Amino acid sequence: MKVAVISDIHGNIYALMKTLEDIDEQKVDKIICLGDLVGYGPHPNEVVALIKRREIPCIKGNYDASVVDGDYTYIRNTAINSFALPWATNEVRIANKYFLDSLPTSLNYTFNGVNFLFTHGSPNAINYYLFEDAANTIEVMNQLEDDVLVCAHTHIPCAKKYGNKLLINVGSVGKPKIGKPNPTYAVIEIEKNGEVKVTFRYLEYEFKRIVKDCTMLNFPAAITSSYETGKE
């Protein structure tokens, strides 16, 4: 069984299209999206439309939830978000807000006898960060009833064992924070004997296109430059 997991697209249609092209070349059996389709980037409706058209199972991200309710309920009240949240709230079509609001906050699958829990942030909260060696991450993994937790939200990919439990963070397609502008996602292979193998894909795409779009829309320089630098 071969599963591609994407997340944190954040209105970057160019990165999403490149990622789906690469996934199609990997010949996976299933694609799963961990949310944050909208926020920051200038093409939230196009991203939602493509996810819907491909019928990709998707969960709700914290930025998705905040755009639905139009408030800082699940995101930080920062200078960037003071622009990005109102912009996205106004830009995302009503039908797409209904779609985002309808998404579950987690998904469970069993592949070749291995139980997977898919979340955006933490199983405990949609907007909790699970950094690799943080105390709250260790606590979550010690309490995990499933075999594998697959999450995102930090925009930083990682895979680490905690005893007999495995944590996989798939990174970010649309707004990476890895010091370079490469869209990142995970390919997870589950062998018939239950062995789990993780490969992170780092892609190149024409990020200057989204930089140009942001510039034309007078987005703040901090958002525009993040697509070039891969930094927040």
PDB file of C-alpha atoms in Angstrom:
ATOM      1  CA  MET A   1       0.000   0.000   0.000  1.00  0.00           C
ATOM      2  CA  LYS A   2       1.407   3.370  -1.021  1.00  0.00           C
ATOM      3  CA  VAL A   3      -0.098   6.609   0.307  1.00  0.00           C
ATOM      4  CA  ALA A   4       0.815  10.214  -0.515  1.00  0.00           C
ATOM      5  CA  VAL A   5       0.021  12.760   2.189  1.00  0.00           C
ATOM      6  CA  ILE A   6      -0.059  16.494   1.517  1.00  0.00           C
ATOM      7  CA  SER A   7      -0.883  19.474   3.704  1.00  0.00           C
ATOM      8  CA  ASP A   8      -0.689  23.226   4.229  1.00  0.00           C
ATOM      9  CA  ILE A   9      -1.290  24.319   0.660  1.00  0.00           C
ATOM     10  CA  HIS A  10      -2.363  27.798   1.784  1.00  0.00           C
ATOM     11  CA  GLY A  11      -3.795  29.097  -1.470  1.00  0.00           C
ATOM     12  CA  ASN A  12      -0.707  28.222  -3.550  1.00  0.00           C
ATOM     13  CA  ILE A  13      -2.226  26.637  -6.647  1.00  0.00           C
ATOM     14  CA  TYR A  14       1.085  26.413  -8.508  1.00  0.00           C
ATOM     15  CA  ALA A  15       2.715  24.344  -5.762  1.00  0.00           C
ATOM     16  CA  LEU A  16      -0.355  22.113  -5.511  1.00  0.00           C
ATOM     17  CA  MET A  17      -0.449  21.423  -9.248  1.00  0.00           C
ATOM     18  CA  LYS A  18       3.257  20.548  -9.273  1.00  0.00           C
ATOM     19  CA  THR A  19       2.816  18.300  -6.248  1.00  0.00           C
ATOM     20  CA  LEU A  20      -0.109  16.402  -7.735  1.00  0.00           C
ATOM     21  CA  GLU A  21       1.854  15.911 -10.960  1.00  0.00           C
ATOM     22  CA  ASP A  22       4.685  14.393  -8.930  1.00  0.00           C
ATOM     23  CA  ILE A  23       2.290  12.233  -6.921  1.00  0.00           C
ATOM     24  CA  ASP A  24       0.782  10.851 -10.112  1.00  0.00           C
ATOM     25  CA  GLU A  25       4.274   9.789 -11.185  1.00  0.00           C
ATOM     26  CA  GLN A  26       4.762   7.939  -7.871  1.00  0.00           C
ATOM     27  CA  LYS A  27       1.852   5.572  -8.681  1.00  0.00           C
ATOM     28  CA  VAL A  28       0.317   5.804  -5.219  1.00  0.00           C
ATOM     29  CA  ASP A  29      -2.835   3.979  -4.151  1.00  0.00           C
ATOM     30  CA  LYS A  30      -4.290   6.889  -2.194  1.00  0.00           C
ATOM     31  CA  ILE A  31      -3.839  10.613  -1.566  1.00  0.00           C
ATOM     32  CA  ILE A  32      -4.793  12.223   1.748  1.00  0.00           C
ATOM     33  CA  CYS A  33      -4.760  15.951   2.563  1.00  0.00           C
ATOM     34  CA  LEU A  34      -4.274  17.238   6.106  1.00  0.00           C
ATOM     35  CA  GLY A  35      -5.841  20.635   5.559  1.00  0.00           C
ATOM     36  CA  ASP A  36      -5.002  24.332   5.509  1.00  0.00           C
ATOM     37  CA  LEU A  37      -6.123  24.688   1.927  1.00  0.00           C
ATOM     38  CA  VAL A  38      -6.527  28.441   2.362  1.00  0.00           C
ATOM     39  CA  GLY A  39      -4.799  31.373   4.030  1.00  0.00           C
ATOM     40  CA  TYR A  40      -1.774  33.457   2.928  1.00  0.00           C
ATOM     41  CA  GLY A  41      -1.762  32.547  -0.774  1.00  0.00           C
ATOM     42  CA  PRO A  42      -3.763  34.318  -3.498  1.00  0.00           C
ATOM     43  CA  HIS A  43      -5.622  31.315  -4.976  1.00  0.00           C
ATOM     44  CA  PRO A  44      -7.736  29.717  -2.219  1.00  0.00           C
ATOM     45  CA  ASN A  45     -10.759  28.985  -4.400  1.00  0.00           C
ATOM     46  CA  GLU A  46      -8.639  27.330  -7.073  1.00  0.00           C
ATOM     47  CA  VAL A  47      -6.973  25.128  -4.463  1.00  0.00           C
ATOM     48  CA  VAL A  48     -10.312  24.033  -2.983  1.00  0.00           C
ATOM     49  CA  ALA A  49     -11.670  23.329  -6.470  1.00  0.00           C
ATOM     50  CA  LEU A  50      -8.709  21.116  -7.364  1.00  0.00           C
ATOM     51  CA  ILE A  51      -8.893  19.133  -4.116  1.00  0.00           C
ATOM     52  CA  LYS A  52     -12.611  18.617  -4.694  1.00  0.00           C
ATOM     53  CA  ARG A  53     -12.132  17.697  -8.356  1.00  0.00           C
ATOM     54  CA  ARG A  54      -9.528  15.077  -7.470  1.00  0.00           C
ATOM     55  CA  GLU A  55     -11.822  13.783  -4.684  1.00  0.00           C
ATOM     56  CA  ILE A  56      -8.961  13.785  -2.206  1.00  0.00           C
ATOM     57  CA  PRO A  57      -9.994  12.907   1.368  1.00  0.00           C
ATOM     58  CA  CYS A  58      -9.230  15.995   3.419  1.00  0.00           C
ATOM     59  CA  ILE A  59      -9.366  17.165   7.014  1.00  0.00           C
ATOM     60  CA  LYS A  60      -9.831  20.680   8.342  1.00  0.00           C
ATOM     61  CA  GLY A  61      -6.796  22.820   9.090  1.00  0.00           C
ATOM     62  CA  ASN A  62      -6.669  25.599  11.646  1.00  0.00           C
ATOM     63  CA  TYR A  63      -6.523  28.299   8.968  1.00  0.00           C
ATOM     64  CA  ASP A  64      -9.475  26.714   7.180  1.00  0.00           C
ATOM     65  CA  ALA A  65     -11.463  26.913  10.424  1.00  0.00           C
ATOM     66  CA  SER A  66     -10.484  30.531  11.026  1.00  0.00           C
ATOM     67  CA  VAL A  67     -11.459  31.588   7.508  1.00  0.00           C
ATOM     68  CA  VAL A  68     -14.836  29.931   8.022  1.00  0.00           C
ATOM     69  CA  ASP A  69     -15.540  31.867  11.225  1.00  0.00           C
ATOM     70  CA  GLY A  70     -13.645  34.994  10.150  1.00  0.00           C
ATOM     71  CA  ASP A  71     -11.788  35.351  13.437  1.00  0.00           C
ATOM     72  CA  TYR A  72      -8.498  34.461  15.123  1.00  0.00           C
ATOM     73  CA  THR A  73     -10.044  31.455  16.830  1.00  0.00           C
ATOM     74  CA  TYR A  74      -7.425  28.991  15.589  1.00  0.00           C
ATOM     75  CA  ILE A  75      -4.583  31.194  14.317  1.00  0.00           C
ATOM     76  CA  ARG A  76      -2.201  33.704  15.869  1.00  0.00           C
ATOM     77  CA  ASN A  77      -3.076  37.387  15.745  1.00  0.00           C
ATOM     78  CA  THR A  78       0.077  38.551  13.958  1.00  0.00           C
ATOM     79  CA  ALA A  79       0.880  41.387  11.569  1.00  0.00           C
ATOM     80  CA  ILE A  80       0.802  38.968   8.624  1.00  0.00           C
ATOM     81  CA  ASN A  81      -2.485  37.409   9.692  1.00  0.00           C
ATOM     82  CA  SER A  82      -4.032  40.834  10.201  1.00  0.00           C
ATOM     83  CA  PHE A  83      -3.825  41.088   6.404  1.00  0.00           C
ATOM     84  CA  ALA A  84      -4.078  37.436   5.372  1.00  0.00           C
ATOM     85  CA  LEU A  85      -7.146  36.437   7.406  1.00  0.00           C
ATOM     86  CA  PRO A  86      -9.480  39.246   6.298  1.00  0.00           C
ATOM     87  CA  TRP A  87      -8.276  38.879   2.722  1.00  0.00           C
ATOM     88  CA  ALA A  88      -8.944  35.134   2.629  1.00  0.00           C
ATOM     89  CA  THR A  89     -12.233  35.471   4.507  1.00  0.00           C
ATOM     90  CA  ASN A  90     -13.437  37.905   1.864  1.00  0.00           C
ATOM     91  CA  GLU A  91     -11.971  35.968  -1.086  1.00  0.00           C
ATOM     92  CA  VAL A  92     -13.133  32.413  -0.313  1.00  0.00           C
ATOM     93  CA  ARG A  93     -16.521  31.747  -1.865  1.00  0.00           C
ATOM     94  CA  ILE A  94     -19.470  30.857   0.355  1.00  0.00           C
ATOM     95  CA  ALA A  95     -19.765  27.379  -1.177  1.00  0.00           C
ATOM     96  CA  ASN A  96     -16.096  26.737  -0.425  1.00  0.00           C
ATOM     97  CA  LYS A  97     -16.547  27.910   3.163  1.00  0.00           C
ATOM     98  CA  TYR A  98     -19.323  25.357   3.528  1.00  0.00           C
ATOM     99  CA  PHE A  99     -16.964  22.727   2.143  1.00  0.00           C
ATOM    100  CA  LEU A 100     -14.183  23.701   4.561  1.00  0.00           C
ATOM    101  CA  ASP A 101     -16.593  23.749   7.477  1.00  0.00           C
ATOM    102  CA  SER A 102     -17.835  20.261   6.596  1.00  0.00           C
ATOM    103  CA  LEU A 103     -14.381  18.686   6.767  1.00  0.00           C
ATOM    104  CA  PRO A 104     -13.588  16.329   9.660  1.00  0.00           C
ATOM    105  CA  THR A 105     -10.800  17.160  12.122  1.00  0.00           C
ATOM    106  CA  SER A 106      -9.211  13.715  11.822  1.00  0.00           C
ATOM    107  CA  LEU A 107      -9.239  10.566   9.716  1.00  0.00           C
ATOM    108  CA  ASN A 108      -8.509   6.955  10.635  1.00  0.00           C
ATOM    109  CA  TYR A 109      -7.317   4.287   8.219  1.00  0.00           C
ATOM    110  CA  THR A 110      -5.910   0.787   8.585  1.00  0.00           C
ATOM    111  CA  PHE A 111      -3.417  -0.279   5.930  1.00  0.00           C
ATOM    112  CA  ASN A 112      -2.070  -3.851   5.997  1.00  0.00           C
ATOM    113  CA  GLY A 113      -2.949  -4.132   9.670  1.00  0.00           C
ATOM    114  CA  VAL A 114      -1.300  -0.837  10.670  1.00  0.00           C
ATOM    115  CA  ASN A 115      -3.600   1.736  12.306  1.00  0.00           C
ATOM    116  CA  PHE A 116      -3.090   5.341  11.185  1.00  0.00           C
ATOM    117  CA  LEU A 117      -4.459   8.534  12.704  1.00  0.00           C
ATOM    118  CA  PHE A 118      -4.331  11.604  10.446  1.00  0.00           C
ATOM    119  CA  THR A 119      -4.641  15.052  12.024  1.00  0.00           C
ATOM    120  CA  HIS A 120      -3.695  18.603  11.094  1.00  0.00           C
ATOM    121  CA  GLY A 121      -2.026  19.704  14.312  1.00  0.00           C
ATOM    122  CA  SER A 122      -2.361  17.440  17.328  1.00  0.00           C
ATOM    123  CA  PRO A 123      -5.038  14.833  18.136  1.00  0.00           C
ATOM    124  CA  ASN A 124      -5.847  17.127  21.064  1.00  0.00           C
ATOM    125  CA  ALA A 125      -6.273  20.391  19.135  1.00  0.00           C
ATOM    126  CA  ILE A 126      -6.342  21.454  15.510  1.00  0.00           C
ATOM    127  CA  ASN A 127      -3.814  24.259  16.089  1.00  0.00           C
ATOM    128  CA  TYR A 128      -1.291  22.570  18.425  1.00  0.00           C
ATOM    129  CA  TYR A 129       2.234  22.225  17.067  1.00  0.00           C
ATOM    130  CA  LEU A 130       3.940  18.852  17.377  1.00  0.00           C
ATOM    131  CA  PHE A 131       7.621  19.619  16.996  1.00  0.00           C
ATOM    132  CA  GLU A 132       9.873  16.582  16.893  1.00  0.00           C
ATOM    133  CA  ASP A 133      11.429  16.705  20.367  1.00  0.00           C
ATOM    134  CA  ALA A 134       8.919  18.867  22.243  1.00  0.00           C
ATOM    135  CA  ALA A 135       7.496  17.692  25.560  1.00  0.00           C
ATOM    136  CA  ASN A 136       3.902  17.879  24.314  1.00  0.00           C
ATOM    137  CA  THR A 137       4.824  15.715  21.318  1.00  0.00           C
ATOM    138  CA  ILE A 138       6.298  13.030  23.551  1.00  0.00           C
ATOM    139  CA  GLU A 139       3.159  13.123  25.705  1.00  0.00           C
ATOM    140  CA  VAL A 140       0.881  12.797  22.660  1.00  0.00           C
ATOM    141  CA  MET A 141       2.872   9.878  21.290  1.00  0.00           C
ATOM    142  CA  ASN A 142       2.884   8.099  24.659  1.00  0.00           C
ATOM    143  CA  GLN A 143      -0.925   8.377  24.752  1.00  0.00           C
ATOM    144  CA  LEU A 144      -1.460   7.429  21.090  1.00  0.00           C
ATOM    145  CA  GLU A 145      -3.678   4.374  20.675  1.00  0.00           C
ATOM    146  CA  ASP A 146      -2.950   4.015  16.956  1.00  0.00           C
ATOM    147  CA  ASP A 147       0.333   2.806  15.487  1.00  0.00           C
ATOM    148  CA  VAL A 148       1.164   5.866  13.400  1.00  0.00           C
ATOM    149  CA  LEU A 149       0.261   9.541  13.800  1.00  0.00           C
ATOM    150  CA  VAL A 150       0.479  11.585  10.598  1.00  0.00           C
ATOM    151  CA  CYS A 151       0.247  15.352  11.068  1.00  0.00           C
ATOM    152  CA  ALA A 152       1.364  18.695   9.633  1.00  0.00           C
ATOM    153  CA  HIS A 153       0.859  22.334  10.773  1.00  0.00           C
ATOM    154  CA  THR A 154       4.555  23.015  11.566  1.00  0.00           C
ATOM    155  CA  HIS A 155       5.445  23.091   7.826  1.00  0.00           C
ATOM    156  CA  ILE A 156       8.580  21.106   8.748  1.00  0.00           C
ATOM    157  CA  PRO A 157       8.761  17.432   7.685  1.00  0.00           C
ATOM    158  CA  CYS A 158       9.995  14.772  10.078  1.00  0.00           C
ATOM    159  CA  ALA A 159       9.633  11.091  10.922  1.00  0.00           C
ATOM    160  CA  LYS A 160      10.501   9.723  14.346  1.00  0.00           C
ATOM    161  CA  LYS A 161       9.805   6.637  16.427  1.00  0.00           C
ATOM    162  CA  TYR A 162       8.594   6.996  20.010  1.00  0.00           C
ATOM    163  CA  GLY A 163       8.844   3.490  21.375  1.00  0.00           C
ATOM    164  CA  ASN A 164       6.745   1.402  19.015  1.00  0.00           C
ATOM    165  CA  LYS A 165       4.789   4.430  17.747  1.00  0.00           C
ATOM    166  CA  LEU A 166       5.706   6.434  14.655  1.00  0.00           C
ATOM    167  CA  LEU A 167       5.187  10.171  14.134  1.00  0.00           C
ATOM    168  CA  ILE A 168       5.213  11.526  10.588  1.00  0.00           C
ATOM    169  CA  ASN A 169       4.958  15.238   9.822  1.00  0.00           C
ATOM    170  CA  VAL A 170       4.464  15.729   6.089  1.00  0.00           C
ATOM    171  CA  GLY A 171       5.647  19.354   5.846  1.00  0.00           C
ATOM    172  CA  SER A 172       3.982  21.932   3.608  1.00  0.00           C
ATOM    173  CA  VAL A 173       3.120  22.012  -0.068  1.00  0.00           C
ATOM    174  CA  GLY A 174       2.338  25.696  -0.381  1.00  0.00           C
ATOM    175  CA  LYS A 175       4.325  27.551   2.274  1.00  0.00           C
ATOM    176  CA  PRO A 176       7.384  25.570   3.373  1.00  0.00           C
ATOM    177  CA  LYS A 177       9.473  26.666   6.348  1.00  0.00           C
ATOM    178  CA  ILE A 178      12.586  24.670   5.512  1.00  0.00           C
ATOM    179  CA  GLY A 179      14.760  27.547   4.312  1.00  0.00           C
ATOM    180  CA  LYS A 180      14.042  26.902   0.647  1.00  0.00           C
ATOM    181  CA  PRO A 181      10.899  27.230  -1.476  1.00  0.00           C
ATOM    182  CA  ASN A 182      10.431  23.543  -2.241  1.00  0.00           C
ATOM    183  CA  PRO A 183       6.947  22.050  -1.820  1.00  0.00           C
ATOM    184  CA  THR A 184       7.199  19.053   0.485  1.00  0.00           C
ATOM    185  CA  TYR A 185       5.018  16.005   1.007  1.00  0.00           C
ATOM    186  CA  ALA A 186       5.342  12.415   2.238  1.00  0.00           C
ATOM    187  CA  VAL A 187       5.010   9.076   0.512  1.00  0.00           C
ATOM    188  CA  ILE A 188       4.222   6.342   3.031  1.00  0.00           C
ATOM    189  CA  GLU A 189       4.608   2.699   2.016  1.00  0.00           C
ATOM    190  CA  ILE A 190       3.011   0.023   4.174  1.00  0.00           C
ATOM    191  CA  GLU A 191       4.358  -3.443   3.428  1.00  0.00           C
ATOM    192  CA  LYS A 192       2.240  -6.547   3.789  1.00  0.00           C
ATOM    193  CA  ASN A 193       4.214  -7.462   6.928  1.00  0.00           C
ATOM    194  CA  GLY A 194       3.267  -4.115   8.493  1.00  0.00           C
ATOM    195  CA  GLU A 195       6.605  -2.362   7.966  1.00  0.00           C
ATOM    196  CA  VAL A 196       6.175   1.369   7.357  1.00  0.00           C
ATOM    197  CA  LYS A 197       8.592   3.289   5.138  1.00  0.00           C
ATOM    198  CA  VAL A 198       8.502   7.079   4.730  1.00  0.00           C
ATOM    199  CA  THR A 199       9.973   9.119   1.890  1.00  0.00           C
ATOM    200  CA  PHE A 200       9.830  12.902   1.801  1.00  0.00           C
ATOM    201  CA  ARG A 201       9.566  14.493  -1.621  1.00  0.00           C
ATOM    202  CA  TYR A 202      11.109  17.940  -2.113  1.00  0.00           C
ATOM    203  CA  LEU A 203       9.988  19.515  -5.363  1.00  0.00           C
ATOM    204  CA  GLU A 204      10.919  22.479  -7.502  1.00  0.00           C
ATOM    205  CA  TYR A 205       8.284  24.708  -9.074  1.00  0.00           C
ATOM    206  CA  GLU A 206       7.988  28.146 -10.612  1.00  0.00           C
ATOM    207  CA  PHE A 207       7.597  30.051  -7.357  1.00  0.00           C
ATOM    208  CA  LYS A 208       8.139  33.336  -9.193  1.00  0.00           C
ATOM    209  CA  ARG A 209       4.584  32.974 -10.511  1.00  0.00           C
ATOM    210  CA  ILE A 210       3.057  33.203  -7.050  1.00  0.00           C
ATOM    211  CA  VAL A 211       5.487  35.968  -6.101  1.00  0.00           C
ATOM    212  CA  LYS A 212       4.247  37.916  -9.136  1.00  0.00           C
ATOM    213  CA  ASP A 213       0.590  37.306  -8.238  1.00  0.00           C
ATOM    214  CA  CYS A 214       1.147  38.429  -4.641  1.00  0.00           C
ATOM    215  CA  THR A 215       2.955  41.544  -5.819  1.00  0.00           C
ATOM    216  CA  MET A 216       0.166  42.433  -8.222  1.00  0.00           C
ATOM    217  CA  LEU A 217      -2.365  42.092  -5.382  1.00  0.00           C
ATOM    218  CA  ASN A 218      -0.262  44.271  -3.069  1.00  0.00           C
ATOM    219  CA  PHE A 219       0.291  41.521  -0.531  1.00  0.00           C
ATOM    220  CA  PRO A 220       2.671  42.397   2.332  1.00  0.00           C
ATOM    221  CA  ALA A 221       6.335  41.848   1.546  1.00  0.00           C
ATOM    222  CA  ALA A 222       6.597  39.309   4.381  1.00  0.00           C
ATOM    223  CA  ILE A 223       4.131  37.005   2.621  1.00  0.00           C
ATOM    224  CA  THR A 224       5.569  37.533  -0.843  1.00  0.00           C
ATOM    225  CA  SER A 225       9.172  36.946   0.205  1.00  0.00           C
ATOM    226  CA  SER A 226       8.295  33.763   2.103  1.00  0.00           C
ATOM    227  CA  TYR A 227       7.662  31.999  -1.210  1.00  0.00           C
ATOM    228  CA  GLU A 228      11.215  32.812  -2.293  1.00  0.00           C
ATOM    229  CA  THR A 229      13.019  32.064   0.953  1.00  0.00           C
ATOM    230  CA  GLY A 230      11.054  29.175   2.465  1.00  0.00           C
ATOM    231  CA  LYS A 231      11.033  31.065   5.761  1.00  0.00           C
ATOM    232  CA  GLU A 232       8.183  32.509   7.795  1.00  0.00           C
TER     233      GLU A 232
END
